[in-house]
PDB file of C-alpha atoms in Angstrom:
ATOM      1  CA  UNK A   6      77.784 148.549  59.139  1.00 45.00           C
ATOM      2  CA  UNK A   7      79.095 145.008  59.285  1.00 46.00           C
ATOM      3  CA  UNK A   8      76.829 142.327  57.880  1.00 51.00           C
ATOM      4  CA  UNK A   9      78.729 139.442  59.428  1.00 56.00           C
ATOM      5  CA  UNK A  10      76.742 137.415  61.916  1.00 58.00           C
ATOM      6  CA  UNK A  11      78.312 137.067  65.312  1.00 59.00           C
ATOM      7  CA  UNK A  12      78.614 133.641  66.828  1.00 58.00           C
ATOM      8  CA  UNK A  13      76.580 133.109  69.963  1.00 54.00           C
ATOM      9  CA  UNK A  14      78.712 133.024  73.068  1.00 51.00           C
ATOM     10  CA  UNK A  15      78.496 129.731  74.910  1.00 53.00           C
ATOM     11  CA  UNK A  16      77.784 130.296  78.564  1.00 51.00           C
ATOM     12  CA  UNK A  17      80.003 128.131  80.748  1.00 58.00           C
ATOM     13  CA  UNK A  18      78.057 126.950  83.804  1.00 61.00           C
ATOM     14  CA  UNK A  19      79.432 127.242  87.296  1.00 57.00           C
ATOM     15  CA  UNK A  20      81.056 124.318  89.020  1.00 66.00           C
ATOM     16  CA  UNK A  21      78.907 122.241  91.318  1.00 70.00           C
ATOM     17  CA  UNK A  22      78.957 122.881  95.045  1.00 80.00           C
ATOM     18  CA  UNK A  23      82.014 121.088  96.517  1.00 81.00           C
ATOM     19  CA  UNK A  24      80.077 119.472  99.351  1.00 87.00           C
ATOM     20  CA  UNK A  25      77.422 118.192  96.963  1.00 89.00           C
ATOM     21  CA  UNK A  26      80.134 116.900  94.631  1.00 87.00           C
ATOM     22  CA  UNK A  27      81.780 114.934  97.422  1.00 89.00           C
ATOM     23  CA  UNK A  28      78.455 113.420  98.494  1.00 91.00           C
ATOM     24  CA  UNK A  29      77.607 112.307  94.945  1.00 90.00           C
ATOM     25  CA  UNK A  30      81.026 110.792  94.301  1.00 91.00           C
ATOM     26  CA  UNK A  31      81.143 109.056  97.668  1.00 92.00           C
ATOM     27  CA  UNK A  32      78.458 106.704  96.366  1.00 92.00           C
ATOM     28  CA  UNK A  33      80.009 106.357  92.900  1.00 94.00           C
ATOM     29  CA  UNK A  34      83.649 105.727  93.808  1.00 95.00           C
ATOM     30  CA  UNK A  35      83.231 102.091  94.982  1.00 95.00           C
ATOM     31  CA  UNK A  36      81.195 101.196  91.900  1.00 95.00           C
ATOM     32  CA  UNK A  37      83.630 103.012  89.631  1.00 96.00           C
ATOM     33  CA  UNK A  38      86.568 101.160  91.151  1.00 96.00           C
ATOM     34  CA  UNK A  39      84.973  97.757  90.592  1.00 97.00           C
ATOM     35  CA  UNK A  40      83.998  98.703  87.024  1.00 96.00           C
ATOM     36  CA  UNK A  41      87.550  99.789  86.213  1.00 97.00           C
ATOM     37  CA  UNK A  42      89.115  96.600  87.586  1.00 97.00           C
ATOM     38  CA  UNK A  43      86.663  94.364  85.723  1.00 97.00           C
ATOM     39  CA  UNK A  44      87.100  96.382  82.519  1.00 96.00           C
ATOM     40  CA  UNK A  45      90.823  95.757  82.801  1.00 96.00           C
ATOM     41  CA  UNK A  46      90.830  92.091  83.818  1.00 97.00           C
ATOM     42  CA  UNK A  47      88.088  90.625  81.599  1.00 96.00           C
ATOM     43  CA  UNK A  48      89.731  91.521  78.256  1.00 95.00           C
ATOM     44  CA  UNK A  49      93.058  90.336  79.662  1.00 94.00           C
ATOM     45  CA  UNK A  50      91.563  86.901  80.338  1.00 95.00           C
ATOM     46  CA  UNK A  51      90.131  86.937  76.821  1.00 94.00           C
ATOM     47  CA  UNK A  52      93.560  87.672  75.347  1.00 92.00           C
ATOM     48  CA  UNK A  53      95.060  84.779  77.311  1.00 92.00           C
ATOM     49  CA  UNK A  54      92.387  82.431  75.921  1.00 91.00           C
ATOM     50  CA  UNK A  55      93.106  83.603  72.387  1.00 88.00           C
ATOM     51  CA  UNK A  56      96.848  83.137  72.852  1.00 88.00           C
ATOM     52  CA  UNK A  57      96.226  79.584  74.061  1.00 86.00           C
ATOM     53  CA  UNK A  58      94.274  78.811  70.890  1.00 84.00           C
ATOM     54  CA  UNK A  59      96.935  80.373  68.663  1.00 80.00           C
ATOM     55  CA  UNK A  60      99.616  78.096  70.088  1.00 78.00           C
ATOM     56  CA  UNK A  61      97.888  75.029  68.616  1.00 67.00           C
ATOM     57  CA  UNK A  62      97.807  76.292  65.041  1.00 65.00           C
ATOM     58  CA  UNK A  63     100.241  74.802  62.501  1.00 58.00           C
ATOM     59  CA  UNK A  64     103.688  76.336  62.217  1.00 53.00           C
ATOM     60  CA  UNK A  65     103.641  77.579  58.638  1.00 50.00           C
ATOM     61  CA  UNK A  66     107.194  78.894  58.830  1.00 43.00           C
ATOM     62  CA  UNK A  67     108.509  75.501  59.928  1.00 47.00           C
ATOM     63  CA  UNK A  68     106.871  73.752  56.974  1.00 48.00           C
ATOM     64  CA  UNK A  69     108.315  75.954  54.240  1.00 44.00           C
ATOM     65  CA  UNK A  70     110.635  74.020  51.910  1.00 42.00           C
ATOM     66  CA  UNK A  71     112.845  75.133  49.075  1.00 48.00           C
ATOM     67  CA  UNK A  72     112.039  74.523  45.423  1.00 44.00           C
ATOM     68  CA  UNK A  73     114.727  71.838  45.164  1.00 50.00           C
ATOM     69  CA  UNK A  74     113.347  69.979  48.194  1.00 52.00           C
ATOM     70  CA  UNK A  75     109.832  70.195  46.791  1.00 43.00           C
ATOM     71  CA  UNK A  76     110.961  68.701  43.451  1.00 49.00           C
ATOM     72  CA  UNK A  77     112.843  65.945  45.249  1.00 54.00           C
ATOM     73  CA  UNK A  78     109.811  65.066  47.383  1.00 49.00           C
ATOM     74  CA  UNK A  79     107.525  65.093  44.356  1.00 46.00           C
ATOM     75  CA  UNK A  80     109.872  62.775  42.444  1.00 51.00           C
ATOM     76  CA  UNK A  81     109.883  60.408  45.426  1.00 53.00           C
ATOM     77  CA  UNK A  82     106.079  60.330  45.457  1.00 47.00           C
ATOM     78  CA  UNK A  83     105.683  62.575  48.530  1.00 47.00           C
ATOM     79  CA  UNK A  84     103.307  65.359  47.496  1.00 43.00           C
ATOM     80  CA  UNK A  85     103.093  66.805  50.988  1.00 46.00           C
ATOM     81  CA  UNK A  86      99.782  68.168  52.206  1.00 46.00           C
ATOM     82  CA  UNK A  87      98.503  68.812  48.723  1.00 43.00           C
ATOM     83  CA  UNK A  88      95.204  70.682  48.833  1.00 45.00           C
ATOM     84  CA  UNK A  89      95.127  70.425  52.625  1.00 51.00           C
ATOM     85  CA  UNK A  90      97.531  73.305  53.209  1.00 60.00           C
ATOM     86  CA  UNK A  91      98.401  75.620  56.034  1.00 65.00           C
ATOM     87  CA  UNK A  92      95.356  77.851  55.674  1.00 70.00           C
ATOM     88  CA  UNK A  93      93.015  74.897  55.975  1.00 73.00           C
ATOM     89  CA  UNK A  94      94.922  73.661  59.023  1.00 72.00           C
ATOM     90  CA  UNK A  95      94.699  77.040  60.752  1.00 74.00           C
ATOM     91  CA  UNK A  96      90.966  77.314  60.040  1.00 76.00           C
ATOM     92  CA  UNK A  97      90.409  73.791  61.374  1.00 77.00           C
ATOM     93  CA  UNK A  98      92.325  74.508  64.593  1.00 79.00           C
ATOM     94  CA  UNK A  99      90.372  77.703  65.217  1.00 79.00           C
ATOM     95  CA  UNK A 100      87.160  75.837  64.468  1.00 80.00           C
ATOM     96  CA  UNK A 101      88.006  73.106  66.973  1.00 80.00           C
ATOM     97  CA  UNK A 102      88.557  75.806  69.628  1.00 82.00           C
ATOM     98  CA  UNK A 103      85.500  77.869  68.709  1.00 85.00           C
ATOM     99  CA  UNK A 104      84.232  77.795  72.299  1.00 90.00           C
ATOM    100  CA  UNK A 105      87.427  79.444  73.550  1.00 90.00           C
ATOM    101  CA  UNK A 106      87.268  82.055  70.797  1.00 91.00           C
ATOM    102  CA  UNK A 107      83.628  82.828  71.580  1.00 93.00           C
ATOM    103  CA  UNK A 108      84.466  83.105  75.280  1.00 94.00           C
ATOM    104  CA  UNK A 109      87.325  85.454  74.458  1.00 93.00           C
ATOM    105  CA  UNK A 110      85.013  87.598  72.321  1.00 93.00           C
ATOM    106  CA  UNK A 111      82.382  87.777  75.069  1.00 95.00           C
ATOM    107  CA  UNK A 112      84.955  88.785  77.679  1.00 96.00           C
ATOM    108  CA  UNK A 113      86.333  91.514  75.424  1.00 94.00           C
ATOM    109  CA  UNK A 114      82.850  92.755  74.639  1.00 94.00           C
ATOM    110  CA  UNK A 115      81.832  92.822  78.297  1.00 96.00           C
ATOM    111  CA  UNK A 116      84.995  94.719  79.163  1.00 95.00           C
ATOM    112  CA  UNK A 117      84.175  97.279  76.477  1.00 94.00           C
ATOM    113  CA  UNK A 118      80.612  97.679  77.772  1.00 96.00           C
ATOM    114  CA  UNK A 119      81.893  98.305  81.295  1.00 96.00           C
ATOM    115  CA  UNK A 120      83.891 101.243  79.952  1.00 96.00           C
ATOM    116  CA  UNK A 121      80.647 103.118  79.258  1.00 96.00           C
ATOM    117  CA  UNK A 122      79.626 103.886  82.877  1.00 96.00           C
ATOM    118  CA  UNK A 123      83.265 104.164  83.965  1.00 96.00           C
ATOM    119  CA  UNK A 124      84.310 106.822  81.446  1.00 96.00           C
ATOM    120  CA  UNK A 125      81.014 108.663  81.861  1.00 95.00           C
ATOM    121  CA  UNK A 126      81.478 108.800  85.625  1.00 95.00           C
ATOM    122  CA  UNK A 127      85.077 110.004  85.330  1.00 95.00           C
ATOM    123  CA  UNK A 128      84.097 112.734  82.873  1.00 95.00           C
ATOM    124  CA  UNK A 129      81.213 113.777  85.134  1.00 94.00           C
ATOM    125  CA  UNK A 130      83.571 114.069  88.095  1.00 94.00           C
ATOM    126  CA  UNK A 131      85.864 116.347  86.103  1.00 92.00           C
ATOM    127  CA  UNK A 132      82.874 118.337  84.793  1.00 93.00           C
ATOM    128  CA  UNK A 133      81.543 118.997  88.296  1.00 91.00           C
ATOM    129  CA  UNK A 134      84.806 120.697  89.204  1.00 91.00           C
ATOM    130  CA  UNK A 135      85.499 122.462  85.916  1.00 88.00           C
ATOM    131  CA  UNK A 136      82.701 122.444  83.287  1.00 87.00           C
ATOM    132  CA  UNK A 137      85.024 123.195  80.380  1.00 82.00           C
ATOM    133  CA  UNK A 138      83.356 120.975  77.749  1.00 82.00           C
ATOM    134  CA  UNK A 139      79.746 120.580  76.537  1.00 85.00           C
ATOM    135  CA  UNK A 140      77.528 118.108  78.331  1.00 86.00           C
ATOM    136  CA  UNK A 141      76.844 116.051  75.183  1.00 89.00           C
ATOM    137  CA  UNK A 142      80.539 115.182  74.999  1.00 91.00           C
ATOM    138  CA  UNK A 143      80.162 113.064  78.142  1.00 90.00           C
ATOM    139  CA  UNK A 144      77.928 110.646  76.224  1.00 92.00           C
ATOM    140  CA  UNK A 145      80.437 110.094  73.412  1.00 92.00           C
ATOM    141  CA  UNK A 146      82.367 107.280  75.170  1.00 92.00           C
ATOM    142  CA  UNK A 147      79.068 105.703  76.242  1.00 94.00           C
ATOM    143  CA  UNK A 148      77.885 105.420  72.645  1.00 94.00           C
ATOM    144  CA  UNK A 149      81.325 104.263  71.534  1.00 94.00           C
ATOM    145  CA  UNK A 150      81.630 101.583  74.209  1.00 94.00           C
ATOM    146  CA  UNK A 151      78.169 100.165  73.485  1.00 95.00           C
ATOM    147  CA  UNK A 152      78.696 100.138  69.715  1.00 94.00           C
ATOM    148  CA  UNK A 153      82.207  98.724  69.989  1.00 93.00           C
ATOM    149  CA  UNK A 154      81.240  96.133  72.574  1.00 93.00           C
ATOM    150  CA  UNK A 155      78.188  94.812  70.743  1.00 92.00           C
ATOM    151  CA  UNK A 156      79.490  95.175  67.184  1.00 91.00           C
ATOM    152  CA  UNK A 157      82.934  93.772  67.869  1.00 89.00           C
ATOM    153  CA  UNK A 158      81.602  90.861  69.888  1.00 91.00           C
ATOM    154  CA  UNK A 159      79.020  89.939  67.257  1.00 91.00           C
ATOM    155  CA  UNK A 160      81.680  89.974  64.531  1.00 90.00           C
ATOM    156  CA  UNK A 161      84.085  87.769  66.482  1.00 89.00           C
ATOM    157  CA  UNK A 162      81.380  85.299  67.493  1.00 91.00           C
ATOM    158  CA  UNK A 163      80.134  85.006  63.911  1.00 89.00           C
ATOM    159  CA  UNK A 164      83.679  84.432  62.635  1.00 87.00           C
ATOM    160  CA  UNK A 165      84.264  81.714  65.249  1.00 88.00           C
ATOM    161  CA  UNK A 166      81.032  79.963  64.236  1.00 88.00           C
ATOM    162  CA  UNK A 167      82.083  80.043  60.583  1.00 86.00           C
ATOM    163  CA  UNK A 168      85.408  78.442  61.454  1.00 84.00           C
ATOM    164  CA  UNK A 169      83.621  75.812  63.523  1.00 85.00           C
ATOM    165  CA  UNK A 170      81.415  74.969  60.551  1.00 82.00           C
ATOM    166  CA  UNK A 171      84.567  74.521  58.467  1.00 81.00           C
ATOM    167  CA  UNK A 172      86.143  72.193  61.022  1.00 79.00           C
ATOM    168  CA  UNK A 173      82.970  70.060  60.999  1.00 81.00           C
ATOM    169  CA  UNK A 174      83.362  69.365  57.282  1.00 79.00           C
ATOM    170  CA  UNK A 175      84.717  65.975  56.178  1.00 80.00           C
ATOM    171  CA  UNK A 176      88.497  65.828  56.136  1.00 76.00           C
ATOM    172  CA  UNK A 177      88.515  65.506  52.358  1.00 70.00           C
ATOM    173  CA  UNK A 178      86.560  68.768  52.048  1.00 74.00           C
ATOM    174  CA  UNK A 179      88.869  70.761  54.364  1.00 74.00           C
ATOM    175  CA  UNK A 180      91.014  72.215  51.603  1.00 75.00           C
ATOM    176  CA  UNK A 181      92.752  75.549  51.198  1.00 74.00           C
ATOM    177  CA  UNK A 182      90.152  76.561  48.628  1.00 77.00           C
ATOM    178  CA  UNK A 183      87.289  75.825  51.013  1.00 77.00           C
ATOM    179  CA  UNK A 184      89.059  77.705  53.818  1.00 77.00           C
ATOM    180  CA  UNK A 185      89.628  80.714  51.556  1.00 77.00           C
ATOM    181  CA  UNK A 186      86.006  80.722  50.422  1.00 77.00           C
ATOM    182  CA  UNK A 187      84.766  80.532  54.020  1.00 77.00           C
ATOM    183  CA  UNK A 188      87.100  83.343  55.074  1.00 77.00           C
ATOM    184  CA  UNK A 189      86.028  85.592  52.199  1.00 80.00           C
ATOM    185  CA  UNK A 190      82.356  84.894  52.866  1.00 78.00           C
ATOM    186  CA  UNK A 191      82.823  85.742  56.537  1.00 78.00           C
ATOM    187  CA  UNK A 192      84.553  89.005  55.651  1.00 80.00           C
ATOM    188  CA  UNK A 193      81.782  89.989  53.260  1.00 81.00           C
ATOM    189  CA  UNK A 194      79.093  89.248  55.831  1.00 81.00           C
ATOM    190  CA  UNK A 195      80.893  91.184  58.563  1.00 83.00           C
ATOM    191  CA  UNK A 196      81.659  94.350  56.594  1.00 85.00           C
ATOM    192  CA  UNK A 197      78.933  96.370  58.300  1.00 86.00           C
ATOM    193  CA  UNK A 198      79.712  95.096  61.797  1.00 86.00           C
ATOM    194  CA  UNK A 199      83.441  95.673  61.374  1.00 85.00           C
ATOM    195  CA  UNK A 200      82.827  99.232  60.168  1.00 88.00           C
ATOM    196  CA  UNK A 201      80.443  99.880  63.052  1.00 88.00           C
ATOM    197  CA  UNK A 202      82.927  98.460  65.529  1.00 87.00           C
ATOM    198  CA  UNK A 203      85.692 100.649  64.117  1.00 89.00           C
ATOM    199  CA  UNK A 204      83.638 103.792  64.718  1.00 91.00           C
ATOM    200  CA  UNK A 205      82.838 102.608  68.224  1.00 92.00           C
ATOM    201  CA  UNK A 206      86.498 101.900  68.906  1.00 92.00           C
ATOM    202  CA  UNK A 207      87.400 105.412  67.773  1.00 93.00           C
ATOM    203  CA  UNK A 208      84.800 106.941  70.108  1.00 94.00           C
ATOM    204  CA  UNK A 209      86.103 104.807  72.978  1.00 94.00           C
ATOM    205  CA  UNK A 210      89.634 106.027  72.290  1.00 94.00           C
ATOM    206  CA  UNK A 211      88.456 109.646  72.326  1.00 94.00           C
ATOM    207  CA  UNK A 212      86.592 108.980  75.578  1.00 94.00           C
ATOM    208  CA  UNK A 213      89.622 107.416  77.277  1.00 95.00           C
ATOM    209  CA  UNK A 214      91.886 110.275  76.229  1.00 95.00           C
ATOM    210  CA  UNK A 215      89.377 112.968  77.198  1.00 94.00           C
ATOM    211  CA  UNK A 216      88.581 111.367  80.557  1.00 95.00           C
ATOM    212  CA  UNK A 217      92.256 110.914  81.438  1.00 95.00           C
ATOM    213  CA  UNK A 218      93.184 114.450  80.367  1.00 94.00           C
ATOM    214  CA  UNK A 219      90.207 116.137  82.053  1.00 94.00           C
ATOM    215  CA  UNK A 220      90.711 114.208  85.284  1.00 94.00           C
ATOM    216  CA  UNK A 221      94.414 115.068  85.288  1.00 95.00           C
ATOM    217  CA  UNK A 222      93.759 118.783  84.711  1.00 93.00           C
ATOM    218  CA  UNK A 223      91.523 119.043  87.786  1.00 93.00           C
ATOM    219  CA  UNK A 224      93.749 116.855  89.955  1.00 93.00           C
ATOM    220  CA  UNK A 225      91.646 113.666  90.017  1.00 94.00           C
ATOM    221  CA  UNK A 226      94.462 111.671  88.398  1.00 94.00           C
ATOM    222  CA  UNK A 227      98.192 112.084  88.663  1.00 93.00           C
ATOM    223  CA  UNK A 228     100.206 113.299  85.704  1.00 93.00           C
ATOM    224  CA  UNK A 229     101.545 109.813  85.062  1.00 94.00           C
ATOM    225  CA  UNK A 230      98.055 108.298  84.958  1.00 95.00           C
ATOM    226  CA  UNK A 231      96.798 111.095  82.731  1.00 95.00           C
ATOM    227  CA  UNK A 232      99.659 110.820  80.249  1.00 95.00           C
ATOM    228  CA  UNK A 233      99.412 107.020  80.111  1.00 96.00           C
ATOM    229  CA  UNK A 234      95.664 107.323  79.497  1.00 95.00           C
ATOM    230  CA  UNK A 235      96.263 109.622  76.527  1.00 95.00           C
ATOM    231  CA  UNK A 236      98.878 107.191  75.179  1.00 95.00           C
ATOM    232  CA  UNK A 237      96.389 104.322  75.466  1.00 94.00           C
ATOM    233  CA  UNK A 238      93.851 106.372  73.506  1.00 94.00           C
ATOM    234  CA  UNK A 239      96.387 106.856  70.708  1.00 93.00           C
ATOM    235  CA  UNK A 240      97.376 103.177  70.722  1.00 92.00           C
ATOM    236  CA  UNK A 241      93.704 102.162  70.530  1.00 88.00           C
ATOM    237  CA  UNK A 242      93.296 103.964  67.212  1.00 87.00           C
ATOM    238  CA  UNK A 243      96.833 103.338  65.924  1.00 86.00           C
ATOM    239  CA  UNK A 244      97.964  99.852  67.060  1.00 81.00           C
ATOM    240  CA  UNK A 245     101.669 100.643  66.751  1.00 82.00           C
ATOM    241  CA  UNK A 246     102.591  98.980  70.059  1.00 80.00           C
ATOM    242  CA  UNK A 247     102.149  95.230  70.353  1.00 82.00           C
ATOM    243  CA  UNK A 248     101.536  95.228  74.116  1.00 86.00           C
ATOM    244  CA  UNK A 249      98.947  98.035  74.079  1.00 89.00           C
ATOM    245  CA  UNK A 250      96.082  95.797  75.371  1.00 91.00           C
ATOM    246  CA  UNK A 251      98.187  94.782  78.378  1.00 93.00           C
ATOM    247  CA  UNK A 252      99.038  98.441  79.052  1.00 94.00           C
ATOM    248  CA  UNK A 253      95.350  99.351  78.924  1.00 94.00           C
ATOM    249  CA  UNK A 254      94.478  96.555  81.349  1.00 95.00           C
ATOM    250  CA  UNK A 255      97.160  97.727  83.774  1.00 96.00           C
ATOM    251  CA  UNK A 256      95.945 101.325  83.517  1.00 96.00           C
ATOM    252  CA  UNK A 257      92.335 100.357  84.175  1.00 97.00           C
ATOM    253  CA  UNK A 258      93.241  98.187  87.168  1.00 97.00           C
ATOM    254  CA  UNK A 259      95.386 101.021  88.554  1.00 96.00           C
ATOM    255  CA  UNK A 260      92.483 103.426  88.014  1.00 96.00           C
ATOM    256  CA  UNK A 261      90.191 101.072  89.901  1.00 96.00           C
ATOM    257  CA  UNK A 262      92.583 100.881  92.836  1.00 96.00           C
ATOM    258  CA  UNK A 263      92.806 104.681  92.889  1.00 95.00           C
ATOM    259  CA  UNK A 264      89.022 105.032  92.956  1.00 95.00           C
ATOM    260  CA  UNK A 265      88.803 102.458  95.752  1.00 95.00           C
ATOM    261  CA  UNK A 266      91.551 104.225  97.694  1.00 92.00           C
ATOM    262  CA  UNK A 267      93.779 101.118  97.562  1.00 92.00           C
ATOM    263  CA  UNK A 268      96.529 102.624  95.429  1.00 91.00           C
ATOM    264  CA  UNK A 269      99.787 103.498  97.265  1.00 90.00           C
ATOM    265  CA  UNK A 270      99.378 107.086  98.396  1.00 85.00           C
ATOM    266  CA  UNK A 271      95.583 106.932  98.308  1.00 87.00           C
ATOM    267  CA  UNK A 272      93.323 109.045  96.134  1.00 91.00           C
ATOM    268  CA  UNK A 273      94.459 112.500  94.982  1.00 92.00           C
ATOM    269  CA  UNK A 274      93.209 115.335  97.233  1.00 91.00           C
ATOM    270  CA  UNK A 275      90.815 116.654  94.577  1.00 91.00           C
ATOM    271  CA  UNK A 276      88.473 113.710  95.225  1.00 93.00           C
ATOM    272  CA  UNK A 277      87.974 114.638  98.874  1.00 90.00           C
ATOM    273  CA  UNK A 278      87.849 118.417  98.358  1.00 88.00           C
ATOM    274  CA  UNK A 279      85.253 118.569  95.605  1.00 87.00           C
ATOM    275  CA  UNK A 280      87.183 121.394  93.916  1.00 89.00           C
ATOM    276  CA  UNK A 281      89.818 121.374  91.155  1.00 86.00           C
ATOM    277  CA  UNK A 282      93.344 121.037  92.454  1.00 87.00           C
ATOM    278  CA  UNK A 283      95.514 121.022  89.336  1.00 83.00           C
ATOM    279  CA  UNK A 284      99.038 119.738  89.601  1.00 79.00           C
ATOM    280  CA  UNK A 285     101.811 122.363  89.371  1.00 77.00           C
ATOM    281  CA  UNK A 286     103.358 122.843  85.967  1.00 74.00           C
ATOM    282  CA  UNK A 287     107.033 122.250  85.254  1.00 74.00           C
ATOM    283  CA  UNK A 288     107.742 125.981  85.415  1.00 77.00           C
ATOM    284  CA  UNK A 289     105.946 126.261  88.766  1.00 73.00           C
ATOM    285  CA  UNK A 290     107.911 123.316  90.139  1.00 71.00           C
ATOM    286  CA  UNK A 291     111.211 124.903  89.061  1.00 80.00           C
ATOM    287  CA  UNK A 292     110.187 128.239  90.587  1.00 80.00           C
ATOM    288  CA  UNK A 293     109.185 126.576  93.863  1.00 73.00           C
ATOM    289  CA  UNK A 294     112.481 124.658  93.966  1.00 76.00           C
ATOM    290  CA  UNK A 295     114.442 127.886  93.406  1.00 79.00           C
ATOM    291  CA  UNK A 296     112.543 129.646  96.198  1.00 81.00           C
ATOM    292  CA  UNK A 297     113.231 126.722  98.512  1.00 79.00           C
ATOM    293  CA  UNK A 298     116.954 126.827  97.685  1.00 79.00           C
ATOM    294  CA  UNK A 299     117.081 130.597  98.260  1.00 79.00           C
ATOM    295  CA  UNK A 300     115.305 130.269 101.593  1.00 77.00           C
ATOM    296  CA  UNK A 301     117.669 127.486 102.642  1.00 78.00           C
ATOM    297  CA  UNK A 302     120.712 129.537 101.609  1.00 74.00           C
ATOM    298  CA  UNK A 303     119.435 132.582 103.521  1.00 75.00           C
ATOM    299  CA  UNK A 304     118.870 130.483 106.633  1.00 73.00           C
ATOM    300  CA  UNK A 305     122.358 128.982 106.374  1.00 71.00           C
ATOM    301  CA  UNK A 306     123.915 132.435 105.927  1.00 72.00           C
ATOM    302  CA  UNK A 307     122.061 133.758 108.950  1.00 72.00           C
ATOM    303  CA  UNK A 308     123.320 130.866 111.082  1.00 72.00           C
ATOM    304  CA  UNK A 309     126.935 131.351 109.948  1.00 69.00           C
ATOM    305  CA  UNK A 310     127.099 135.043 110.954  1.00 65.00           C
ATOM    306  CA  UNK A 311     128.750 135.662 114.394  1.00 62.00           C
ATOM    307  CA  UNK A 312     126.556 136.852 117.174  1.00 55.00           C
ATOM    308  CA  UNK A 313     126.842 140.636 117.893  1.00 60.00           C
ATOM    309  CA  UNK A 314     129.035 141.664 120.877  1.00 59.00           C
ATOM    310  CA  UNK A 315     126.911 143.078 123.692  1.00 58.00           C
ATOM    311  CA  UNK A 316     127.602 146.725 124.618  1.00 56.00           C
ATOM    312  CA  UNK A 317     128.827 147.709 128.112  1.00 54.00           C
ATOM    313  CA  UNK A 318     126.111 149.049 130.342  1.00 52.00           C
ATOM    314  CA  UNK A 319     128.389 151.716 131.940  1.00 52.00           C
ATOM    315  CA  UNK A 320     130.020 154.701 130.181  1.00 49.00           C
ATOM    316  CA  UNK A 321     132.997 156.714 131.326  1.00 49.00           C
ATOM    317  CA  UNK A 322     132.738 160.459 131.512  1.00 48.00           C
ATOM    318  CA  UNK A 323     135.528 162.535 130.072  1.00 48.00           C
ATOM    319  CA  UNK A 324     137.328 164.805 132.484  1.00 49.00           C
ATOM    320  CA  UNK A 325     137.238 168.532 131.922  1.00 48.00           C
ATOM    321  CA  UNK A 326     140.513 170.394 131.689  1.00 45.00           C
TER     322      UNK A 326
END
């Protein structure tokens, strides 16, 4: 007799009634579309603000001199910036534009918070048609978006305030050493928030990938939108692509237009039917194309055959000898 304990079998619930699904989502689709567009545009505006601040910082590469030039300048009495180096200049510029940095952080945080109801609603729509994952999983992106939005925003705002305090120091006190000390102190203070924000960002990435994949599998999103959503989830955790934030903004705006029915081609049919309508696989597409070619060839062959000659209605009788 086996002593191994058997795992309990998880009972998969039935899909929701299609008519009830359509009625529920009819009220959610307009809100979901607006949430998606705002979640895509607000961080984009924040990135533009941050880029504008970065343009005013000193060009450290343009101020690099060779050893020979440095010795020549020192002999001539020109000691350059001295203690007021590039790092102090960058910290001072960011401190002077602290309001823009705080605004950028708030926009990014608000965009992250808007992902919570959006991803939850998209996962719920997929779950109503095909309940293939546990219900608790739907709350994972909600927790991640809230943690990432609040933690990340608090860290960025605190860092901007620290830089502003540095820029308010007397010019004589704005040295590289003071800038380094302020930066290290800010990093030490933000260790917990940065770690919390990293976990939230990971949960958001999992939520984006799961929502895009689940919606694609039941026909709520096209294959292109589903694949791009999974790519965005990967790029959120592994920032290997420099333009990943712009790609995410475009994807979210496109998702919003789909939910609002403003995307070219309208919403996929699965939204109006309330039932899963998965897209055909590559093998099914090839098989359908082959059947279409065979049917077309058969029709062409039938048209090319000559029409049969009609038989004579009368028949001659043979004479008897």
